[in-house]
CSV table of C-alpha atoms in Angstrom, one decimal:
chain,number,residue,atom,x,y,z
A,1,UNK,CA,16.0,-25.4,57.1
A,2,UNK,CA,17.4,-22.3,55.2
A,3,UNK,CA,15.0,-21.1,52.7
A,4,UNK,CA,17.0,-19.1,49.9
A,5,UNK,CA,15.4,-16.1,48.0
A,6,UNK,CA,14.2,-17.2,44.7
A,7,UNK,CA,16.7,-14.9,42.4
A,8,UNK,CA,19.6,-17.5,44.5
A,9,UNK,CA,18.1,-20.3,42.0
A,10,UNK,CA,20.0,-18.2,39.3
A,11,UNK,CA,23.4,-17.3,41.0
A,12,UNK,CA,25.9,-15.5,40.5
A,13,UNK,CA,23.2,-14.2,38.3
A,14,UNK,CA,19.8,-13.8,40.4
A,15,UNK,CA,19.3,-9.9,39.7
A,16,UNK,CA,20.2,-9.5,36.5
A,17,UNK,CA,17.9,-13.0,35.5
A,18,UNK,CA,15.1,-11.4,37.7
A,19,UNK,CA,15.4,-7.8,36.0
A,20,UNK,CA,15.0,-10.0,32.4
A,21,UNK,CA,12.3,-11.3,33.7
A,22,UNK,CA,10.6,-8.0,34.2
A,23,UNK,CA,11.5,-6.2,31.6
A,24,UNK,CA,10.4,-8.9,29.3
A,25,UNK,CA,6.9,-9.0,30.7
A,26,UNK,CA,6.7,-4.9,30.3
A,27,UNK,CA,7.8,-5.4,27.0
A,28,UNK,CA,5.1,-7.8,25.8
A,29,UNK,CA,2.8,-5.5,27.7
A,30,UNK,CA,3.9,-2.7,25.6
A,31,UNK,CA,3.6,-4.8,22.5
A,32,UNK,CA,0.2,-5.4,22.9
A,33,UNK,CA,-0.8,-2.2,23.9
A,34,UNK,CA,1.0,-0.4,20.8
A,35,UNK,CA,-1.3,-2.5,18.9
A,36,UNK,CA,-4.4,-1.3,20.4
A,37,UNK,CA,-3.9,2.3,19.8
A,38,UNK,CA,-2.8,1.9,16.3
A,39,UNK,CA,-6.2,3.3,14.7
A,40,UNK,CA,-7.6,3.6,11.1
A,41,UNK,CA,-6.4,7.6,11.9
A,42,UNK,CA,-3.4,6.7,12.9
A,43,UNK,CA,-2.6,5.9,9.9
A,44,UNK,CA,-3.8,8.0,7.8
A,45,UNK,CA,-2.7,10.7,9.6
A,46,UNK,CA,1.0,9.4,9.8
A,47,UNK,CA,1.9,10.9,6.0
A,48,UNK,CA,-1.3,14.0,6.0
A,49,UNK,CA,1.1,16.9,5.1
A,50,UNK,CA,4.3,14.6,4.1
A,51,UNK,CA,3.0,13.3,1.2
A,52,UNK,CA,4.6,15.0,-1.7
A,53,UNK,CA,2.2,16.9,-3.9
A,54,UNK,CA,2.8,15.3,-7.1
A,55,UNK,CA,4.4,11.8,-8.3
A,56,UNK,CA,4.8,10.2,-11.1
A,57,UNK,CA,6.4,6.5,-12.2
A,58,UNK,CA,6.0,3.7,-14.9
A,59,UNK,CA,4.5,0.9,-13.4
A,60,UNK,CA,5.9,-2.5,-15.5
A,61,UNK,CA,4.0,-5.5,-14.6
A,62,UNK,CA,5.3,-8.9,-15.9
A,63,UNK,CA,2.6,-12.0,-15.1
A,64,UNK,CA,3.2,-15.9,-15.4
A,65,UNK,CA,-0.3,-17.9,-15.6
A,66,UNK,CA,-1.8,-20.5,-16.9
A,67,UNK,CA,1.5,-21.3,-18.8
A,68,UNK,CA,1.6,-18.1,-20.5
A,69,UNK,CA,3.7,-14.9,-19.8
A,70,UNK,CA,3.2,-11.5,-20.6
A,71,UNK,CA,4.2,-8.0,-19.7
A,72,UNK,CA,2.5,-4.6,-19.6
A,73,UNK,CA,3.6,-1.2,-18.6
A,74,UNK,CA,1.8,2.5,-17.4
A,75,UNK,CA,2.7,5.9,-17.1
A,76,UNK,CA,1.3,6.9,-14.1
A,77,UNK,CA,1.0,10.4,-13.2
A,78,UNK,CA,-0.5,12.6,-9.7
A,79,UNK,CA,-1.4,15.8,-9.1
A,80,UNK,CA,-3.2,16.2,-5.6
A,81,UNK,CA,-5.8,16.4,-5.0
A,82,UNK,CA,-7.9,14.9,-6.9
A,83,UNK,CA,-6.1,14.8,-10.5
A,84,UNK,CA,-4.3,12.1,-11.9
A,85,UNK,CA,-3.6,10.4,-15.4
A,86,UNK,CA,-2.4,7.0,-16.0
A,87,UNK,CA,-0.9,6.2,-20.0
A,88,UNK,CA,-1.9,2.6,-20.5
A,89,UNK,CA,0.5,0.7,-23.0
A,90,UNK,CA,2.8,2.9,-25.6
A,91,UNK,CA,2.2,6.6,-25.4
A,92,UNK,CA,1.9,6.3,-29.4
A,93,UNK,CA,-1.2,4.4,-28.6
A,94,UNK,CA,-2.9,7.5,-27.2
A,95,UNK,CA,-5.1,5.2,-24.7
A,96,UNK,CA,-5.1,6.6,-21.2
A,97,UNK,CA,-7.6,7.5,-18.0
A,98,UNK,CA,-8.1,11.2,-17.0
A,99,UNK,CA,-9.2,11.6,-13.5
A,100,UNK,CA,-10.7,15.1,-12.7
A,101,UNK,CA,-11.9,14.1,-8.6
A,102,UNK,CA,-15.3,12.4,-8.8
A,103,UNK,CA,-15.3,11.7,-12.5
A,104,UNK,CA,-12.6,9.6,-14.6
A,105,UNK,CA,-12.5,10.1,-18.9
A,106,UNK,CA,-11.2,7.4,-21.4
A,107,UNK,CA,-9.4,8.0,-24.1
A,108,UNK,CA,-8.5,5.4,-27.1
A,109,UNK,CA,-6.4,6.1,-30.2
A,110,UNK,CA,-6.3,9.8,-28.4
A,111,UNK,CA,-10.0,10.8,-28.9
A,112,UNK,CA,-12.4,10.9,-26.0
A,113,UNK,CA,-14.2,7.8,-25.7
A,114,UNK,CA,-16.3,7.4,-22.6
A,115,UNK,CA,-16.5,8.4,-19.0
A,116,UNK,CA,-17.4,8.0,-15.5
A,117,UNK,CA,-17.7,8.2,-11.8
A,118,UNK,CA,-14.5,7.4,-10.5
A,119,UNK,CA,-13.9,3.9,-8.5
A,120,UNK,CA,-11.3,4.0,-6.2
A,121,UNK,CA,-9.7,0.8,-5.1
A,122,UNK,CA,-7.6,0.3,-2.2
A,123,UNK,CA,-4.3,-1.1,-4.0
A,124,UNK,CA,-4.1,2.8,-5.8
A,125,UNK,CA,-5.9,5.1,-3.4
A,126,UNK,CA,-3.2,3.6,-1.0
A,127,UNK,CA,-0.3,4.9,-2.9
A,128,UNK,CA,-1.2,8.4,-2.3
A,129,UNK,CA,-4.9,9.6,-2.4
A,130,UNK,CA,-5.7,8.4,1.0
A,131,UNK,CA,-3.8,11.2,2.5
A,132,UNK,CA,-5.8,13.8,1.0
A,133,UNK,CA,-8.5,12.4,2.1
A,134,UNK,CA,-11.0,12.2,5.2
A,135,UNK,CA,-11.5,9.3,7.4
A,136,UNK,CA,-15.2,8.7,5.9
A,137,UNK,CA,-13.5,8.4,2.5
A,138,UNK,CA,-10.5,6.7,3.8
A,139,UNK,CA,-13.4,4.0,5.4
A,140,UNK,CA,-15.5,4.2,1.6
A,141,UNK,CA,-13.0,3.0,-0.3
A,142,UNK,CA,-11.5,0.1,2.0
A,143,UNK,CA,-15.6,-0.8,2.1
A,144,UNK,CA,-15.8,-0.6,-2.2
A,145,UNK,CA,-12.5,-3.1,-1.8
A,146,UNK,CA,-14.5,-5.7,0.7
A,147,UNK,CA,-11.9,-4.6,3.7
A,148,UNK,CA,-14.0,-4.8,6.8
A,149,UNK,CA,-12.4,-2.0,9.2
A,150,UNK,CA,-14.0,-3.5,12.3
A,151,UNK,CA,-11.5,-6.3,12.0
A,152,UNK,CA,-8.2,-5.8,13.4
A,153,UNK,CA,-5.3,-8.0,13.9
A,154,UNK,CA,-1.7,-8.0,14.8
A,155,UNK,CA,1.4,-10.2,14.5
A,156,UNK,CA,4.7,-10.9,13.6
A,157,UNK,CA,5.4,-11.6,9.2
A,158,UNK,CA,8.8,-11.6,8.2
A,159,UNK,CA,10.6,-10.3,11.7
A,160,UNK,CA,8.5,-7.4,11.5
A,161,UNK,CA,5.3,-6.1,13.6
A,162,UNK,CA,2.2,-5.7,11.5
A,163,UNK,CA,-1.2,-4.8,12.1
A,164,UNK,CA,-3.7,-6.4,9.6
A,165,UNK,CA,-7.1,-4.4,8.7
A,166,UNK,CA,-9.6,-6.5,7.7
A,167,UNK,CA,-9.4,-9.7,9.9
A,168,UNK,CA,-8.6,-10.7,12.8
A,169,UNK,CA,-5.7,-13.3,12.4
A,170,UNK,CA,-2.6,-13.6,10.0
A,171,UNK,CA,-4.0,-17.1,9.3
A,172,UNK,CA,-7.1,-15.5,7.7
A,173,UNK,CA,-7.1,-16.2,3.6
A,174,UNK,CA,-10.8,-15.8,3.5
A,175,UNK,CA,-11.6,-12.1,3.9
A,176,UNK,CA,-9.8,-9.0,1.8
A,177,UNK,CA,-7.5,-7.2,4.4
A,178,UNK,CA,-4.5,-4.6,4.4
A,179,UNK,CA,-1.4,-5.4,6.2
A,180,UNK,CA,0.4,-2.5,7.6
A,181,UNK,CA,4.2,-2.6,8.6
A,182,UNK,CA,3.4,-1.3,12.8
A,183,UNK,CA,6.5,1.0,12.9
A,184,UNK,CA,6.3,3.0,9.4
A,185,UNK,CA,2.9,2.4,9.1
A,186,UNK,CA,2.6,1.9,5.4
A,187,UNK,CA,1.2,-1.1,3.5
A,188,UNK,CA,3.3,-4.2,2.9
A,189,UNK,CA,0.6,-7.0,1.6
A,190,UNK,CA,-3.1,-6.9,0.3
A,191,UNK,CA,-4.9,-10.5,0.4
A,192,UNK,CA,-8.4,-10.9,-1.1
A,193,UNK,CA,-9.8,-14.9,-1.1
A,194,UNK,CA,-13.6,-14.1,-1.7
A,195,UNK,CA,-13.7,-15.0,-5.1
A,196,UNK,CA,-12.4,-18.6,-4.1
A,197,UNK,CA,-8.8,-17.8,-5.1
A,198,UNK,CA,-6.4,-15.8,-2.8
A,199,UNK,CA,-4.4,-13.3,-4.4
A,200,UNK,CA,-1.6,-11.7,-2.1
A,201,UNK,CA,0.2,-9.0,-2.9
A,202,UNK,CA,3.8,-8.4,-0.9
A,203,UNK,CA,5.4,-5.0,-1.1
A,204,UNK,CA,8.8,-3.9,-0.7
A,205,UNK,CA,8.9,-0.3,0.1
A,206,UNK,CA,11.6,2.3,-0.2
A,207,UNK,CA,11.4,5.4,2.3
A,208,UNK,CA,12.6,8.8,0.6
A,209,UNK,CA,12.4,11.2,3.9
A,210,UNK,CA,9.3,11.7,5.2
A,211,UNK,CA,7.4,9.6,2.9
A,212,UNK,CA,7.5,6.3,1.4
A,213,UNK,CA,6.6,4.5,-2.3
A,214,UNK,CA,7.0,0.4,-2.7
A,215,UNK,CA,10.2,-0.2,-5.1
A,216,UNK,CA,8.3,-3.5,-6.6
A,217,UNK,CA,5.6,-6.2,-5.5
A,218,UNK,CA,5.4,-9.9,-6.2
A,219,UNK,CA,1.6,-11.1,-6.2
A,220,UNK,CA,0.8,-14.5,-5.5
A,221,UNK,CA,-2.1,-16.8,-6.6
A,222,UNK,CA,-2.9,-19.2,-3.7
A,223,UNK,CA,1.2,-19.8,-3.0
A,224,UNK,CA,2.5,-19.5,-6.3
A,225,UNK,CA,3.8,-16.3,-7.7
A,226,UNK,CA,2.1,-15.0,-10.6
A,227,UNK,CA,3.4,-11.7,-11.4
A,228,UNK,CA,6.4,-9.2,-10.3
A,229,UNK,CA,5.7,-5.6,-10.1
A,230,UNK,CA,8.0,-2.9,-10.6
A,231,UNK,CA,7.6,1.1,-9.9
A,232,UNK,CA,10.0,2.9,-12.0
A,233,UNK,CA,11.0,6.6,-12.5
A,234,UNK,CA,9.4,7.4,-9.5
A,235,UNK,CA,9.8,11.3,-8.8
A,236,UNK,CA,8.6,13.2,-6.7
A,237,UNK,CA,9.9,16.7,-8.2
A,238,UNK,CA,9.0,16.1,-11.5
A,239,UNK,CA,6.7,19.2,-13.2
A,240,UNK,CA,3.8,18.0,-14.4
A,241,UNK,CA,2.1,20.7,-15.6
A,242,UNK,CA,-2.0,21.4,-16.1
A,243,UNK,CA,-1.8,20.7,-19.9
A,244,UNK,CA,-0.8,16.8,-19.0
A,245,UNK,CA,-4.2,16.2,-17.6
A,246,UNK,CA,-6.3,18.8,-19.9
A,247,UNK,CA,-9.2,16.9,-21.4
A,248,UNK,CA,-8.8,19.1,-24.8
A,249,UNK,CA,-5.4,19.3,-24.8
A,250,UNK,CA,-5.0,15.2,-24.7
A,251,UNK,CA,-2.3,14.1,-26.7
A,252,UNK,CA,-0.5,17.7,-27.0
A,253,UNK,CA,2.2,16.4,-24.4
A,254,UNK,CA,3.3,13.9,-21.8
A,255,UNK,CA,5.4,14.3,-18.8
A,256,UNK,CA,7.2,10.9,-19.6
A,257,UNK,CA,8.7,12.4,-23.1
């Protein structure tokens, strides 16, 4: 009996079947392992030194609930690090947040109302503050938003690699996580389900060289969509000058005018 090497099973193609094989096994191999080394400073560090120095945008939120529909709008504004200014509403209504680094002031009919320490949640320290950060701040606000770091996941969503911070599985709806796209490394979804209902925010990001800024997101309440997000009049080259975020000088100007 003539025993025939296993690659003759697949003749005339044996070799190029077997080399397939292989380099299908090395590339789940690599898959997995690309996963492991992704790393809460990976990421972070991906954009440190990339990320433009100041943005601005209007942020236009539209919602659908409870058979009702409304709309709002912002002017948000960035000087980094540590400064920012977001117009809530018309800018006639001179009702906006200063943020000076650890403290935050409130205006309302353009006097100074009230402030605060600053709370920084994921969903905005995400879109630019947590690359002029450190890793212990980068770790302090993902804890303030109820993101465990010390769960990690990976997958496939939408034909794309993602790493998940914040659980373990895709399948998770129960704990708040981050999903990062594994290639680009920027967000692309935020779920949070404590609170009994899941609200999942998808992104859809536009790249502009060596950084990136999402172009709109859709948020969903258990499966149904709620509200559409849209980021507007995004610049990153805009002046925005010292006066814009002066605390006695509120109302004098606006970069949006």
């Amino acid at each position: 009996m003539v025993i025939k090497p296993f690659y003759s099973m697949y003749q005339p193609n044996g070799y190029i079947t077997i080399f397939l094989l292989l380099l299908c096994l090395l590339t789940i191999k690599s898959y997995g392992q690309s996963h492991k080394m992704i790393s809460l400073e990976s990421i972070q560090q991906r954009y440190i030194g990339k990320w433009p120095k100041t943005i601005s945008y209007v942020k236009k939120v539209d919602t659908r609930q409870y058979g009702r529909e409304d709309s709002s709008i912002q002017y948000h504004a960035y000087l980094y690090p540590g400064i920012a200014r977001i117009d809530q509403g018309s800018l006639d209504e001179g009702r906006a947040t200063i943020i000076h680094g650890e403290m935050s002031y409130w205006f309302k009919r353009f006097k100074h109302v009230s402030n605060g320490e600053t709370v920084k949640y994921f969903t905005d320290y995400m879109l630019g503050d947590i690359y002029y950060d450190d890793l212990a701040g980068f770790k302090k606000v993902l804890a303030y938003s109820q993101v465990d770091s010390s769960l990690k996941g990976h997958g496939i969503w939408e034909g794309r690699p993602v790493i998940v911070i914040g659980a373990t599985s895709l399948e998770d709806r129960y704990n708040a996580q981050v999903w990062y796209d594994t290639e680009g490394l920027y967000p692309v979804r935020f779920i949070e389900g404590r609170s009994g209902r899941v609200r999942d925010i998808q992104y859809q990001i536009k790249k502009y060289g060596s950084f990136w800024f999402p172009e709109s997101a859709k948020e969903f309440v258990g499966k149904k969509q709620v509200g559409t997000v849209r980021y507007q009049n995004f610049s990153s080259d805009r002046k925005l000058t010292e006066e814009i975020f002066d605390l006695e000088r509120f109302g004098s100007c606006h970069w949006a005018e």
